[in-house]
Coordinates of C-alpha atoms in Angstrom, one line a residue:
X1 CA 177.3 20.1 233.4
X2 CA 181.2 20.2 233.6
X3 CA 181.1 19.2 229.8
X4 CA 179.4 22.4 228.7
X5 CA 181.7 24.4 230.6
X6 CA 184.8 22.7 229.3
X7 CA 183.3 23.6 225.7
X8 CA 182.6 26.9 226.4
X9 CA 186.0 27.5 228.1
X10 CA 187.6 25.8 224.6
X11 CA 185.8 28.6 222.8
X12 CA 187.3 31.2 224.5
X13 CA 190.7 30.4 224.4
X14 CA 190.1 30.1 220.6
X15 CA 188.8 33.4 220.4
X16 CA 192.1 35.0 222.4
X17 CA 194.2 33.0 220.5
X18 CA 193.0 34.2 217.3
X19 CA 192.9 37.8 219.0
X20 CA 196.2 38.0 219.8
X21 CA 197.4 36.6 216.3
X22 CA 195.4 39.5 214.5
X23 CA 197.4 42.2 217.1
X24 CA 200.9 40.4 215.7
X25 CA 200.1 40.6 212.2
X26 CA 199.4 44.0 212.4
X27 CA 202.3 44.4 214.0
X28 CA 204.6 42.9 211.6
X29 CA 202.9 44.9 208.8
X30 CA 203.4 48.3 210.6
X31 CA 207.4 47.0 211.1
X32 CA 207.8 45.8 207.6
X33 CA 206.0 49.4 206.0
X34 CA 208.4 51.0 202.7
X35 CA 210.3 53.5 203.3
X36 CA 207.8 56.9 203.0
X37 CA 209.0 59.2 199.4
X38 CA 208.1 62.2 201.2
X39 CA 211.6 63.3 202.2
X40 CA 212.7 62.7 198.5
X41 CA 214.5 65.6 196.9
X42 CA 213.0 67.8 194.6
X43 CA 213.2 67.3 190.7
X44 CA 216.4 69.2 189.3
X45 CA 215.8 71.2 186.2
X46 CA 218.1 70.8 183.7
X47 CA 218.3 74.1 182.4
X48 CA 217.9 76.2 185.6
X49 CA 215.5 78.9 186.4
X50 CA 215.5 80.7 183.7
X51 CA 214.1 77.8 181.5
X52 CA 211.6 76.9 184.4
X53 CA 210.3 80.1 184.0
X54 CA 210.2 79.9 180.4
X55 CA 208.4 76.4 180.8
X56 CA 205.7 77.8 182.9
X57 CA 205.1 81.0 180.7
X58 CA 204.7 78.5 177.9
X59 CA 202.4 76.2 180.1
X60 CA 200.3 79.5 181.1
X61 CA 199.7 80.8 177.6
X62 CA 198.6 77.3 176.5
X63 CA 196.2 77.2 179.2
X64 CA 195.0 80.6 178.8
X65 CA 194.4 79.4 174.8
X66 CA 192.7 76.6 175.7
X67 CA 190.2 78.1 178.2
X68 CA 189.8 80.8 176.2
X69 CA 188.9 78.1 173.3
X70 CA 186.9 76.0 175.9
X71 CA 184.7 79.2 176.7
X72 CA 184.2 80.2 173.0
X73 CA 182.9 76.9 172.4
X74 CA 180.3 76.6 175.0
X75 CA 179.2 79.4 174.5
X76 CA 178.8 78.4 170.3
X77 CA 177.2 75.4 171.7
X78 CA 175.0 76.8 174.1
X79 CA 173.7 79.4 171.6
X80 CA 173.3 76.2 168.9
X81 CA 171.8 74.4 171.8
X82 CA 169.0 77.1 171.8
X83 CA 168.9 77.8 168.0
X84 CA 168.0 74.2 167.2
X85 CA 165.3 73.8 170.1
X86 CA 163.9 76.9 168.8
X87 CA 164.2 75.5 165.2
X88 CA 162.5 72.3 165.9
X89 CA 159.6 73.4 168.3
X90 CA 158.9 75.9 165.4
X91 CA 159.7 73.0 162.2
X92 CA 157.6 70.7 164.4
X93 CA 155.1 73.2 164.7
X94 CA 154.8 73.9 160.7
X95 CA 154.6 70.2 159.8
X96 CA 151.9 69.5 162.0
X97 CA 149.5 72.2 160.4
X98 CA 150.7 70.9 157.1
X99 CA 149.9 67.3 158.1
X100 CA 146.8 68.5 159.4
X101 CA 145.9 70.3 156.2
X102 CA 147.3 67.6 153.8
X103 CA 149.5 69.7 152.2
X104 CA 153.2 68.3 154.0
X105 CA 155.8 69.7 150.6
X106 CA 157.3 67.1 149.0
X107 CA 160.6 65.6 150.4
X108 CA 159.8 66.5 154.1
X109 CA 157.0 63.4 154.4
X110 CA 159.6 61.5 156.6
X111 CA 159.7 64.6 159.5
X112 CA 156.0 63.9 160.1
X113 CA 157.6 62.8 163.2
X114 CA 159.1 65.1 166.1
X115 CA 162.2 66.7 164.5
X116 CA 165.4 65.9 166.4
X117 CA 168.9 67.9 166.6
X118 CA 170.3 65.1 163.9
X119 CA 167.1 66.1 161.8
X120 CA 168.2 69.2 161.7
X121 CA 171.8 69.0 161.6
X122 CA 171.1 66.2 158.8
X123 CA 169.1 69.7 156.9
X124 CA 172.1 72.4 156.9
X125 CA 174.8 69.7 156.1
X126 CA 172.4 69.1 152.7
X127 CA 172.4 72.5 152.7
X128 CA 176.3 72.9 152.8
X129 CA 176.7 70.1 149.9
X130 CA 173.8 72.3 147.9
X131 CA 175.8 75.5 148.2
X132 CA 178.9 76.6 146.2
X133 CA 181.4 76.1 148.5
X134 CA 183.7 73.1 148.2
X135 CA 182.8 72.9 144.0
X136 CA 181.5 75.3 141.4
X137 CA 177.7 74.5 140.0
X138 CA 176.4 74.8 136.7
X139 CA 175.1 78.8 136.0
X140 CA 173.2 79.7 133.0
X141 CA 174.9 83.0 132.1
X142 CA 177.0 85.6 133.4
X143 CA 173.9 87.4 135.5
X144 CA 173.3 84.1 137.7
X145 CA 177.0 84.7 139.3
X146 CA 176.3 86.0 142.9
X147 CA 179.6 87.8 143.2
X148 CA 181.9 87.9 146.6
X149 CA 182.7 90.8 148.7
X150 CA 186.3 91.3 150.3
X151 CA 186.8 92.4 153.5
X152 CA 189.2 93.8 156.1
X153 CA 189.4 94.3 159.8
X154 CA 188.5 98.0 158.6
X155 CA 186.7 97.6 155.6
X156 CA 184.1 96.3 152.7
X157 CA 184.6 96.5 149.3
X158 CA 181.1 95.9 147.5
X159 CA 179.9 95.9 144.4
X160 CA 176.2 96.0 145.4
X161 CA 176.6 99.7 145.5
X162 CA 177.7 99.8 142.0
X163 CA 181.7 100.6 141.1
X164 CA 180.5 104.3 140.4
X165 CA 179.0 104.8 143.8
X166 CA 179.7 103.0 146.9
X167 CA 183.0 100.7 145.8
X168 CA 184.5 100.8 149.4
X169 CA 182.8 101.0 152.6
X170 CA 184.4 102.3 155.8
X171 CA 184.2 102.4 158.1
X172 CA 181.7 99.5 157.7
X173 CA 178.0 100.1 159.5
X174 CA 178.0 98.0 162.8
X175 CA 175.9 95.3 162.0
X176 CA 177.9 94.1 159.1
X177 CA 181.0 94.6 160.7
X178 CA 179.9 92.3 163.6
X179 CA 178.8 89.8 161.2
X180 CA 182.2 89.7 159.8
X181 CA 184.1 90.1 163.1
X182 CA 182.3 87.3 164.8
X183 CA 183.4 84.9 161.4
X184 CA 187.2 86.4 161.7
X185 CA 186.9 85.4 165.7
X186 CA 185.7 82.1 164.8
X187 CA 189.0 81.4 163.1
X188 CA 191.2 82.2 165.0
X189 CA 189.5 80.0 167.4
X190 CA 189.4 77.0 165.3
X191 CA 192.8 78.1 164.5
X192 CA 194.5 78.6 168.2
X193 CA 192.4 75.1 168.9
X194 CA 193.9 71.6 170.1
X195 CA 193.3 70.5 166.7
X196 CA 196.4 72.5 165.1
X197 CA 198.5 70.7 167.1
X198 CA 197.3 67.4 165.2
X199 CA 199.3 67.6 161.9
X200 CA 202.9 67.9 161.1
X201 CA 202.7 72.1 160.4
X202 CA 202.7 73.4 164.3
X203 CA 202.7 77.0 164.8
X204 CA 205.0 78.6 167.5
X205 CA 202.7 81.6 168.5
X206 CA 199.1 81.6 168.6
X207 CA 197.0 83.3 165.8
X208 CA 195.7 86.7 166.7
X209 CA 193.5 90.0 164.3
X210 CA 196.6 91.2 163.1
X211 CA 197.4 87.6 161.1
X212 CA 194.2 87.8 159.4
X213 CA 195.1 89.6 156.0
X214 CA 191.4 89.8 154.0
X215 CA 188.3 87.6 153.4
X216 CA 185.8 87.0 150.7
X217 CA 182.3 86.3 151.3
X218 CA 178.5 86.2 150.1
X219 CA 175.6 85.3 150.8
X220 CA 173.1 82.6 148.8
X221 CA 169.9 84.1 149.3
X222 CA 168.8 80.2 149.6
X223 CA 171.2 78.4 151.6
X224 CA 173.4 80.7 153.7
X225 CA 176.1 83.0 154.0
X226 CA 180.0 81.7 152.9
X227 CA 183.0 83.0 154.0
X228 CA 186.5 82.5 152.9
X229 CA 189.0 83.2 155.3
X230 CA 193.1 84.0 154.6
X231 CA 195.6 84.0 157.9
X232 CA 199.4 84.8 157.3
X233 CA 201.7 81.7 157.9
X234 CA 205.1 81.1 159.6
X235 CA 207.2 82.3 156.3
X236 CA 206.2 85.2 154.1
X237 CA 204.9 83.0 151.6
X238 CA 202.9 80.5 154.0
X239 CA 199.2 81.4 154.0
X240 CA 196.8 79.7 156.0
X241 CA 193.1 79.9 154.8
X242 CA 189.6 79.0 155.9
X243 CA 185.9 78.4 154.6
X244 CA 182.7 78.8 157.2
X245 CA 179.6 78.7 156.3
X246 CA 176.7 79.8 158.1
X247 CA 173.4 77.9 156.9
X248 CA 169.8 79.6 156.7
X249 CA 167.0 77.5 157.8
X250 CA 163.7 76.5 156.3
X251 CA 161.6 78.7 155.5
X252 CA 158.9 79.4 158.0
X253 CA 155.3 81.1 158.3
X254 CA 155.0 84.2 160.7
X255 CA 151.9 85.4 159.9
X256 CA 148.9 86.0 157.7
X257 CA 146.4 88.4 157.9
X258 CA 143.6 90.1 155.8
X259 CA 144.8 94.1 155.7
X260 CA 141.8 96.0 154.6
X261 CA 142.7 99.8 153.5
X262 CA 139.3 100.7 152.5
X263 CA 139.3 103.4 155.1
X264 CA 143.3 104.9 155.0
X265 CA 143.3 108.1 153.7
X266 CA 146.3 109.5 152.4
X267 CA 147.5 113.2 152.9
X268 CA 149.8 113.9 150.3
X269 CA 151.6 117.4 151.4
X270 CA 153.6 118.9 149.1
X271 CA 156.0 122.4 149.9
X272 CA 156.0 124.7 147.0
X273 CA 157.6 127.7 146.1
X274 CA 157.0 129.2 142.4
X275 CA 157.6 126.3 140.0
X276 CA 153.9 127.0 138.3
X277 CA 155.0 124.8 135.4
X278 CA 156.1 121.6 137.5
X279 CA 152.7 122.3 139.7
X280 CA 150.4 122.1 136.2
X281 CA 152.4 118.7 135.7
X282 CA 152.2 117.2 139.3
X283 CA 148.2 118.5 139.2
X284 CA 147.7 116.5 136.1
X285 CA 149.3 113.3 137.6
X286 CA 147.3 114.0 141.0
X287 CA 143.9 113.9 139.1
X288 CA 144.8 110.9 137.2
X289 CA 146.2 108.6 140.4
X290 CA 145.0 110.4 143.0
X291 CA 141.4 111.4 142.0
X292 CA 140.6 108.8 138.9
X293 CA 142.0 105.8 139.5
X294 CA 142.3 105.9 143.5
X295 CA 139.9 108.7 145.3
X296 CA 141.1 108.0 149.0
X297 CA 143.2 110.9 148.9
X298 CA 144.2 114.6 150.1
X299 CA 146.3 117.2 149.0
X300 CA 148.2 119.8 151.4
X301 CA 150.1 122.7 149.4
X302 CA 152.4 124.9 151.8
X303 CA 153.3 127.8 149.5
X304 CA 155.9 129.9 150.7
X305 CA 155.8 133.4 149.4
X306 CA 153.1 135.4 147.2
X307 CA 154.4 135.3 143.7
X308 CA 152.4 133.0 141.4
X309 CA 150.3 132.0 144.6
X310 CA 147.6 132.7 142.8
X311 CA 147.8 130.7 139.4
X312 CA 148.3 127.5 142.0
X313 CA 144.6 128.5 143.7
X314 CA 143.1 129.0 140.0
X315 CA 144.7 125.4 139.6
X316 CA 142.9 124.4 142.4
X317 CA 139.8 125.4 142.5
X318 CA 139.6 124.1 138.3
X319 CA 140.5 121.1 139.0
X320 CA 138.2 121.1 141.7
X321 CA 135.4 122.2 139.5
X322 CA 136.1 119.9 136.9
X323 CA 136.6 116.8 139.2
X324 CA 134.5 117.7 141.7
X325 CA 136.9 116.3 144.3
X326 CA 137.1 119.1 147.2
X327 CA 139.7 116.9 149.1
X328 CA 142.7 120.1 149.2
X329 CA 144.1 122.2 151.4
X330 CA 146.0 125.3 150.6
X331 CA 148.3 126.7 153.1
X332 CA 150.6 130.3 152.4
X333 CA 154.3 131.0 154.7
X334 CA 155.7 134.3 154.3
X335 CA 158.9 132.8 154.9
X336 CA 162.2 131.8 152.9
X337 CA 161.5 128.2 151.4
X338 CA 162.2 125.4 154.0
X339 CA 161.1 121.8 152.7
X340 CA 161.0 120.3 156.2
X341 CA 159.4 123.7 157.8
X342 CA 156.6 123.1 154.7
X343 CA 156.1 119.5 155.3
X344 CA 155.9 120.3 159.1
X345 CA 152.9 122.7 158.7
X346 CA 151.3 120.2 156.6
X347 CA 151.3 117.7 159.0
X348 CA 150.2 119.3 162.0
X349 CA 147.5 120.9 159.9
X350 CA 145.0 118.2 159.4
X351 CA 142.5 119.1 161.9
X352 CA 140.2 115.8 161.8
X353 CA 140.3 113.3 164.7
X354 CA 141.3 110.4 162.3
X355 CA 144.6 109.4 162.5
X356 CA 145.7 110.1 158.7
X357 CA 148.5 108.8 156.4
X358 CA 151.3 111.5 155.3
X359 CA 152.6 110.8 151.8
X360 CA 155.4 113.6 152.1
X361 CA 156.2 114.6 148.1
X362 CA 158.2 116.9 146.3
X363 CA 156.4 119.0 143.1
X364 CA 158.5 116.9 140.9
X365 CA 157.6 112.7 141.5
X366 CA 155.3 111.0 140.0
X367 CA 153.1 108.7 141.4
X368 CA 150.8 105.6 140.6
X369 CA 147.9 104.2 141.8
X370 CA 150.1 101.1 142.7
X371 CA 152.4 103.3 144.6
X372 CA 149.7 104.5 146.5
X373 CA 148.3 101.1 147.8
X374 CA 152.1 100.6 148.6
X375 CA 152.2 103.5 150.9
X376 CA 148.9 101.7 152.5
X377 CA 150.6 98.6 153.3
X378 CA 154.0 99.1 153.8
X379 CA 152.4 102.1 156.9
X380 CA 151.5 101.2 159.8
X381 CA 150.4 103.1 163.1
X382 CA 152.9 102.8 166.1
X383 CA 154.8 99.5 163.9
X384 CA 156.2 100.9 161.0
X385 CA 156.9 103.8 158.3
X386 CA 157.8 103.5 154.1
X387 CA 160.9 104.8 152.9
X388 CA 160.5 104.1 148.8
X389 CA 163.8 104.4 146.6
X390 CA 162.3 106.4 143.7
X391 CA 163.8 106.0 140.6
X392 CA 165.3 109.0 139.4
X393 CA 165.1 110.1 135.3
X394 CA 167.6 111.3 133.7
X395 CA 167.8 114.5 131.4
X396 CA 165.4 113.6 128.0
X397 CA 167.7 116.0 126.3
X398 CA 170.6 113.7 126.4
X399 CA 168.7 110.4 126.7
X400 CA 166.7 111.0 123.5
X401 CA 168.8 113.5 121.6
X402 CA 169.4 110.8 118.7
X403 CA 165.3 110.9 118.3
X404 CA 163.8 113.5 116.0
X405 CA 160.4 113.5 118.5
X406 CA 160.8 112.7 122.2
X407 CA 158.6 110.1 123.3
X408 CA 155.6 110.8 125.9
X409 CA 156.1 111.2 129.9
X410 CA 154.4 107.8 130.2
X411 CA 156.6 106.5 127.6
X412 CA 159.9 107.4 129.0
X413 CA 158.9 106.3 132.9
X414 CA 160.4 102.7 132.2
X415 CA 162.6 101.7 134.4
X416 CA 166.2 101.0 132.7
X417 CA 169.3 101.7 133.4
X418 CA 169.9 104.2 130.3
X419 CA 166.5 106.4 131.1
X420 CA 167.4 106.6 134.9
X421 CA 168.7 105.2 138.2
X422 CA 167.2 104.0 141.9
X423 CA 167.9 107.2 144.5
X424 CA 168.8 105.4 147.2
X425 CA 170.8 108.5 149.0
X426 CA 167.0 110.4 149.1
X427 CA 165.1 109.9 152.0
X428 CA 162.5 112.5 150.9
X429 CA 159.7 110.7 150.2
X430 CA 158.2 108.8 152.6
X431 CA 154.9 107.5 154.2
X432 CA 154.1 107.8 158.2
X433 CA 150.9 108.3 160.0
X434 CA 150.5 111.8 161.5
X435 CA 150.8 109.9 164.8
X436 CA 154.4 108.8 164.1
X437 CA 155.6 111.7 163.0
X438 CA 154.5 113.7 166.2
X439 CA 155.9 111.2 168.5
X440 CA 159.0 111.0 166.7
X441 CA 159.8 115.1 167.4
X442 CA 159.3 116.0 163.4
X443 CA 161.9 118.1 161.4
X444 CA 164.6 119.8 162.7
X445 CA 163.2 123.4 162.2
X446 CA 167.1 125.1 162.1
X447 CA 167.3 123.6 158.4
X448 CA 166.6 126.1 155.6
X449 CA 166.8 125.7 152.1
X450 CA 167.9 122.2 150.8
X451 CA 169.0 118.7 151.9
X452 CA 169.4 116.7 155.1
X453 CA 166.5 117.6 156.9
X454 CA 164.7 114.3 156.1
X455 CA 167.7 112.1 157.0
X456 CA 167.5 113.3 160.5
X457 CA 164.0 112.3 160.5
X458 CA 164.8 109.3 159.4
X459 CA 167.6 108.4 161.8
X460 CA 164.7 109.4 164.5
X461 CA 163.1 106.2 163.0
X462 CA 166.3 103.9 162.7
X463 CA 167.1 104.7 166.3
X464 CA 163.4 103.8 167.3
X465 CA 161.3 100.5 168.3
X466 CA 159.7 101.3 164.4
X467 CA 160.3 98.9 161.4
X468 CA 161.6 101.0 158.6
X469 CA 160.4 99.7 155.4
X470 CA 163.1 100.5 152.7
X471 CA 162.7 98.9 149.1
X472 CA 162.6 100.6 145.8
X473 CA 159.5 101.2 144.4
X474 CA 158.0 100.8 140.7
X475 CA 155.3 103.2 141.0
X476 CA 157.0 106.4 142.0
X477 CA 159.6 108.5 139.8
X478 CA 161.7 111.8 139.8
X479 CA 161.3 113.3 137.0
X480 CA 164.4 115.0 135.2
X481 CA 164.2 119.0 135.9
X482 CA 167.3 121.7 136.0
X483 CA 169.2 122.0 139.2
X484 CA 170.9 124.8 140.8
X485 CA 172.4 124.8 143.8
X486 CA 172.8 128.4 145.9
X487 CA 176.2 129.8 146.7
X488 CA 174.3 130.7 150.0
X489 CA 174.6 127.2 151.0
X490 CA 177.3 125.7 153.1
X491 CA 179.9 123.9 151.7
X492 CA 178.7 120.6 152.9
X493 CA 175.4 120.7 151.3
X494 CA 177.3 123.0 148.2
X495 CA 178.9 119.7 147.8
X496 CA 176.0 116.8 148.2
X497 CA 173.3 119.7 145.9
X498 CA 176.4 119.6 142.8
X499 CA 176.7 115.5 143.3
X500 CA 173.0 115.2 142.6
X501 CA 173.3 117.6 139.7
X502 CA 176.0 115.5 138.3
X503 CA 174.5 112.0 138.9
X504 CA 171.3 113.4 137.4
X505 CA 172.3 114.0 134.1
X506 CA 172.8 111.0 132.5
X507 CA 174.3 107.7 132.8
X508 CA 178.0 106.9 133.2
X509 CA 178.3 105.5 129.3
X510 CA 175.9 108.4 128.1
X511 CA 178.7 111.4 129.6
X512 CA 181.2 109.2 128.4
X513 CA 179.6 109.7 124.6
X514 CA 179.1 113.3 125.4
X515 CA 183.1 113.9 126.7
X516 CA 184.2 111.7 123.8
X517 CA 182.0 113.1 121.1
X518 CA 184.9 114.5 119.0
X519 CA 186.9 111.6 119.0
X520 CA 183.8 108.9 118.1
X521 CA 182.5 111.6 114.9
X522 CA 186.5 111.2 113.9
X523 CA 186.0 107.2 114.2
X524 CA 182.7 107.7 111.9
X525 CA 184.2 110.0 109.5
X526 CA 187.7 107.6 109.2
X527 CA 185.3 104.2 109.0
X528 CA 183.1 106.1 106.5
X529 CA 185.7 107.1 104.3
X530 CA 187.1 103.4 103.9
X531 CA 184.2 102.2 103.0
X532 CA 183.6 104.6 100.0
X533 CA 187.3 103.9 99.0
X534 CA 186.6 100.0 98.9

């Protein structure tokens, strides 16, 4: 008994002991603590205030760069991000109904599997090496060139509009000048990026729009769109330039369906006023596409006026005789001629519940067959309308005047650039179900006489949910007839009516041979004469 309790009592002394040495180590190490640096004096700066401030200014607008930079490029990469998913779920998609099929194109039998980002990022860097960017390729004449636009913060100069036509555009239309906007802003973020700061060249001020001096770019229809990008320097002879390039991807199905236009009737309204002569013409065509070769058709004449009325009804009813197509409509205005008041009444005059197809057409095109299953597919209720570039003719009397016989109408609608040109500023003719035309609030009824009633119309469309189809077409022609443009009109349309005259005539090399005509009969004569000398 007393030797448990002198064990126990031994065990508590131990634990005070070693109690009380814990409390006087502490002790020792709160005595022997360093001094704290909290009452330590500020950091002097050696150049005062003024170059504190100028320190922290400089420490601002590099952070104000830098998040700007940050933010640009999340947001590139979050957009990417999305871009590639959307890329592979669709790629992934493809291959696995051309696996299924057995007919996986040749070259893409390894991404059987599920695409990845690499997969694709793999794809446009081929696609960078394929295109004409870092090294010329190999062309097979001067045709195969795909030639460079320049460009401006204000404006395009083009040659897809032909040096004669549209050499300069501004300002440019918006989504072209984003496109070239977001490039320039893409610059001047690699440019203003930590990565300038790398090499021996360092800029003192930031890059900013009003460094950029012009750029050059095009677009390979099969491999993307490259830009070439030039930046002013520190000196007036230092230049800083870039190259982007913005790769397509693969080519992908949307859709495929079976159209049948067994059923699609087209109303072909034309406005008229005198012109018996082009009418005969435009009847004989009619009968041959219209009637002949296609038979889903129907003609709407709005005549305005009474003179030679009634030779058009004798046309008419003969050719209704002689056809025995019944398929017309003949409507009379007592008004002053008004193309869009003409085509208006048309329209609104069919009378049968079927939801028909307007061909709207001037007394002076020509048509095809082709061009009228064209106007078929390329229409569509409540989805989309056709805007066809015609191709314009011009005058026979110049084009042919070296030929003793001019050749037949069907022999001189080939399309070449010495018998005519694409009239891409006419948005006359065009196909639109009745429906579409209704909705869309029709012509502006205030418009008399000629020109820019159908653009407004067509702006309707360019500012609505519809797809505007706009493509030049093979089967449909302008031919060649004398112009004259009424003093009555304003000067605006004065203006555009005498530019259509002029462009009508004949091709820029042709006028050139009419102007020079003096001077290349001298030539003849001069060359003649040394040959008989000799």
């Amino acid at each position: 008994m007393l030797r448990r309790w002198l064990l126990y009592l031994v065990a508590r002394m131990g634990l005070i002991t070693l109690g009380l040495c814990c409390c006087l180590l502490l002790l020792y190490l709160l005595a022997c603590r360093p001094a704290s640096h909290s009452k330590q004096q500020p950091l002097q700066w050696s150049g005062g205030t003024t170059s504190k401030e100028g320190y922290m200014a400089l420490l601002q607008e590099r952070e104000d760069s830098h998040r700007h930079y940050v933010n640009s490029l999340t947001k590139q990469i979050s957009e990417l991000k999305e871009a590639l998913l959307e890329r592979t779920q669709q790629l992934h998609e493809s291959l696995e109904q051309a696996k299924s099929k057995g007919i996986l194109p040749q070259g893409l039998e390894s991404l059987h599997k599920n695409p990845t980002e690499s997969d694709l990022k793999e794809f446009f860097r081929s696609q960078l090496i394929q295109a004409e960017v870092n090294s010329g390729v190999n062309l097979p004449n001067e045709y195969a060139l795909t030639p460079f636009d320049t460009f401006t913060l204000q404006t395009v100069y083009q040659l897809e509009g032909g040096l004669s036509r549209h050499p300069a555009e501004r300002p440019a239309r918006k989504d072209r000048r984003d496109e070239l906007i977001s490039a320039v802003e893409t610059a001047l973020h690699i440019l203003n990026g930590p990565q300038q700061h790398r090499d021996g060249a360092k800029r003192k001020q930031t890059y900013s729009p009003a460094d950029f001096i012009q750029g050059l770019t095009r677009i390979e229809r099969d491999r993307g769109s490259v830009y070439e990008l030039m930046f002013k320097g520190d000196g007036s002879r230092d230049f800083r330039t870039l190259v982007l390039f913005r790769p397509f991807g693969p080519v992908m199905k949307v859709k495929s369906e079976s159209v049948n236009t067994h059923g699609v009737v087209i109303n072909i309204i034309v406005p008229l006023s005198k012109r018996l002569e082009a009418f005969k013409q435009f009847i004989n065509n009619f009968r041959e596409a219209g009637i002949q070769q296609d038979g889903r058709v129907h003609l709407t004449v709005v005549y305005f006026g009474r003179d030679q009325i009634e030779q058009v009804k004798a046309l008419m009813d003969r050719t209704t005789r002689e056809t025995r197509f019944r398929s017309f409509t003949l409507i009379q205005v007592n008004e002053e001629f008004s193309r869009g008041r003409g085509l208006e009444v048309g329209a609104r005059a069919w009378r049968h519940k079927q939801n028909v197809l307007l061909f709207f057409c001037d007394v002076d095109v020509h048509f095809t067959a082709d061009f009228l299953t064209s106007c078929r597919l390329n229409a569509e209720p409540g989805k989309k309308v056709y805007y066809p570039v015609l191709f314009s003719q011009y005058n026979p009397a110049i084009i042919y005047s070296n030929q003793t016989l001019r050749p037949s109408l069907q022999q001189q609608l080939v399309i070449r650039k010495e018998n005519g040109f694409w009239r891409d500023f006419g948005f006359g003719m065009t196909c639109q179900y009745r429906s579409d035309f209704i909705n869309i609030g029709g012509f502006d009824r205030s418009i008399k006489g000629w020109g820019l009633e159908d653009v407004h119309v067509y702006r309707k469309y360019l500012h609505s949910k519809m797809m505007v189809i706009r493509a030049p077409s093979r089967g449909l022609f302008h031919l060649w007839h004398e112009k004259s443009c009424s003093d009555e009109l304003p000067a605006d349309k004065y203006k555009m009516c005498m530019q259509t005259k002029a462009m009508s005539e004949a091709s820029h090399g042709q006028l050139g041979e009419l102007f020079f005509k003096q001077e290349i009969e001298h030539h003849l004569d001069s060359q003649k004469q040394k040959s008989e000398s000799i």
